Tab-separated table of C-alpha atoms in Angstrom:
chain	number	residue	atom	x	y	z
F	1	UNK	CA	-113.641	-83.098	-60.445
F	2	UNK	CA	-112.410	-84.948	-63.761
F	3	UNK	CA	-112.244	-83.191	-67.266
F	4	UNK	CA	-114.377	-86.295	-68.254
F	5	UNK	CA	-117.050	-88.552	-65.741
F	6	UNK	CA	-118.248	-91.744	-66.951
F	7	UNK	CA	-121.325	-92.732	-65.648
F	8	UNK	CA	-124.448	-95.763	-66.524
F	9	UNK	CA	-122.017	-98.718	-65.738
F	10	UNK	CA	-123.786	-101.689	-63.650
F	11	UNK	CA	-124.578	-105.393	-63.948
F	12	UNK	CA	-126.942	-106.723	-66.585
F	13	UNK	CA	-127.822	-110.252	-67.859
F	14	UNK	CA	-126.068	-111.474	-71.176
F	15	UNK	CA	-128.358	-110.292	-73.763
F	16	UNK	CA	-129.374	-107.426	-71.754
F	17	UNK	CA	-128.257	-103.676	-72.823
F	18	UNK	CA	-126.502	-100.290	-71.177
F	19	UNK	CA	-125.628	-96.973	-72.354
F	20	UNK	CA	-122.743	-95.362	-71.021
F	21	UNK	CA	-121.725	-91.596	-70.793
F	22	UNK	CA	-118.844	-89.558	-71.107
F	23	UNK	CA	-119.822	-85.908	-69.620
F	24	UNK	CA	-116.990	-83.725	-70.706
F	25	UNK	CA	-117.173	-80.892	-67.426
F	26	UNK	CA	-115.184	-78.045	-69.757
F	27	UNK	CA	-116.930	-78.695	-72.831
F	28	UNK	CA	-116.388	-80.576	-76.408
F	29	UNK	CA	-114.546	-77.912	-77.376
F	30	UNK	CA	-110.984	-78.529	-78.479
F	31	UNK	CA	-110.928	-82.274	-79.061
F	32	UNK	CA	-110.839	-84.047	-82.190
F	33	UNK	CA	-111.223	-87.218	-81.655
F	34	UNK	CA	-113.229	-89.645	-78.626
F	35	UNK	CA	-113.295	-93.397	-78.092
F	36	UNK	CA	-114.605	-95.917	-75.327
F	37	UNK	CA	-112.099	-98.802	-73.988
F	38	UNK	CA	-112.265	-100.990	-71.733
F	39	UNK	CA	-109.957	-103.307	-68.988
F	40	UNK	CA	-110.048	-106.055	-67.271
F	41	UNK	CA	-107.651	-106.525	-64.448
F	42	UNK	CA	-104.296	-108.413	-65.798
F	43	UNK	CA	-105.399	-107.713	-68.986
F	44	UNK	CA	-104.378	-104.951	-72.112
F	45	UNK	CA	-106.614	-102.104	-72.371
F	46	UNK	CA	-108.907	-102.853	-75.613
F	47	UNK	CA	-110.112	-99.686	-77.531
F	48	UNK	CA	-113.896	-100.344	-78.515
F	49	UNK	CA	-115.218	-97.271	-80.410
F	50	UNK	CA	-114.160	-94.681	-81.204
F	51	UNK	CA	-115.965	-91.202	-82.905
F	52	UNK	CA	-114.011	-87.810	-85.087
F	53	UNK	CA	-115.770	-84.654	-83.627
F	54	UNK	CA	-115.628	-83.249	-87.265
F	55	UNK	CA	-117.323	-85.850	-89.697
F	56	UNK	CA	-118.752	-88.365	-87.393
F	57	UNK	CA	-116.909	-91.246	-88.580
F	58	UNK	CA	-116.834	-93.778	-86.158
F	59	UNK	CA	-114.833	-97.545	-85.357
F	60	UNK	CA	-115.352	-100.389	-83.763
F	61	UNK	CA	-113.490	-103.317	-82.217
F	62	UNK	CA	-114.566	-106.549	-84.046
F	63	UNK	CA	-115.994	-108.452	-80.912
F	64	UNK	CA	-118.379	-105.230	-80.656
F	65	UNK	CA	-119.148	-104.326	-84.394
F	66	UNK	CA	-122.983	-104.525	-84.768
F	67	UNK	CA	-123.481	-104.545	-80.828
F	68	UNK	CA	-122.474	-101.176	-79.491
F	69	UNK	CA	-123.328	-97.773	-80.918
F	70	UNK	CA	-121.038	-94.559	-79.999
F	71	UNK	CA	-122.669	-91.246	-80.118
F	72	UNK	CA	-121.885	-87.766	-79.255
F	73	UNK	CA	-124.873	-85.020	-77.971
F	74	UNK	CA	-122.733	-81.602	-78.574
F	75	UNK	CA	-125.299	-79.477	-76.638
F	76	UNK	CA	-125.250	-81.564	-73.488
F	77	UNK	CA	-121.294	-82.085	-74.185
F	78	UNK	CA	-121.706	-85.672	-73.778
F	79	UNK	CA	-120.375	-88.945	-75.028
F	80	UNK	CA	-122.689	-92.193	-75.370
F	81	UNK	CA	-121.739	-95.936	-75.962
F	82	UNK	CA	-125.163	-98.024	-76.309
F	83	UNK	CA	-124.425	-101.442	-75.378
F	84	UNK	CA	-126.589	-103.632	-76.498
F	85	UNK	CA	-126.596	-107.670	-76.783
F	86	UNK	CA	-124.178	-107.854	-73.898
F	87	UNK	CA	-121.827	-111.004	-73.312
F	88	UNK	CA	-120.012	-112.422	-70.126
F	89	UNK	CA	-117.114	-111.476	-71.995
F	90	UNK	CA	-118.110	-107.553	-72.462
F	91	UNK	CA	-117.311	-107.503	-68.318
F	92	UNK	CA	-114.731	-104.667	-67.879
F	93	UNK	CA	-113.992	-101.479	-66.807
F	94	UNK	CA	-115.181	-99.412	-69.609
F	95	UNK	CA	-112.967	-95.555	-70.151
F	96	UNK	CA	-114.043	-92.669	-71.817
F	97	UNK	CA	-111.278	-90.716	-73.412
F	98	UNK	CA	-110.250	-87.581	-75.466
F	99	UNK	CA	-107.815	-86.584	-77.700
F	100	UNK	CA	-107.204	-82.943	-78.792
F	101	UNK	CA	-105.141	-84.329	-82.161
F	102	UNK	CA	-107.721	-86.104	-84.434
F	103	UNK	CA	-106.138	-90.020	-83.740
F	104	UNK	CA	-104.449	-91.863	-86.851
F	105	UNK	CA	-105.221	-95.207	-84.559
F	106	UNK	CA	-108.289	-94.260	-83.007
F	107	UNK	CA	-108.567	-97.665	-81.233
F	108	UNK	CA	-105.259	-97.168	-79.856
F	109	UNK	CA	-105.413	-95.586	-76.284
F	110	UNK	CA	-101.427	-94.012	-76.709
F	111	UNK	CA	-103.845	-91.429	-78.964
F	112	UNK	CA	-105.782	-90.196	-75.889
F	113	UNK	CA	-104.430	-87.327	-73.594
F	114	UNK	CA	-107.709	-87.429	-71.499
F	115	UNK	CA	-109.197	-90.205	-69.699
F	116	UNK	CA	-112.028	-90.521	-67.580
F	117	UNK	CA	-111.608	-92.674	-64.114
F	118	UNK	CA	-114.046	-95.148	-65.918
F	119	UNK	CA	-117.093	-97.513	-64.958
F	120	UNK	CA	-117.588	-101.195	-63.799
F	121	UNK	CA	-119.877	-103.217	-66.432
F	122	UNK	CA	-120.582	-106.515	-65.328
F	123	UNK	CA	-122.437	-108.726	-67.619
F	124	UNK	CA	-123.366	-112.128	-65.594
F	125	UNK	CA	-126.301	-114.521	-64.954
């Protein structure tokens, strides 16, 4: 079993919406920092969100700014990422990391020491 499980991927209509979590099996404890990115096959991983434990602040990859939400629930030691409005292009294999430094690029994955083994979202008519 993973330090992190992502769960709530699927396949949805374009327009339709998903919410993703991140349960963290050890706890919240210790990291500073947590983001969502995603993959697609032959592709460079793109960092989506991102959230600081301490503070909340939170960023967002232009294609998804206004779309998806990231969220943290500290007493279920859980990570969300509400998807909503969901294009063909949002199709991926979406990651939940960690990173016990708070990230200077928190879009950039190099900042993560913990990933998740992530979750198919398939956005298709």
């Amino acid at each position: 079993q993973g330090q992190v499980e992502e769960s709530g991927g699927g396949s949805v209509a374009p327009g339709g919406s998903l919410t993703l979590s991140c349960t963290f099996t050890r706890g919240l404890f210790g990291f500073n920092g947590m983001g969502w990115f995603r993959q697609v096959p032959g592709k460079e991983r793109e960092g989506v969100a991102s959230l600081y434990s301490f503070g909340g602040h939170t960023e967002y990859a232009d294609s998804v700014n206004g779309r998806f939400t990231i969220s943290q629930d500290s007493t279920k030691n859980t990570l969300h990422l509400q998807m909503n409005n969901l294009k063909p292009e949002d199709t991926a294999i979406y990651y939940c990391a960690a990173a016990q430094f708070r990230p200077r690029s928190p879009l950039i994955g190099t900042e993560y020491d913990t990933w998740g083994r992530g979750t198919q979202v398939t956005v298709s008519s």
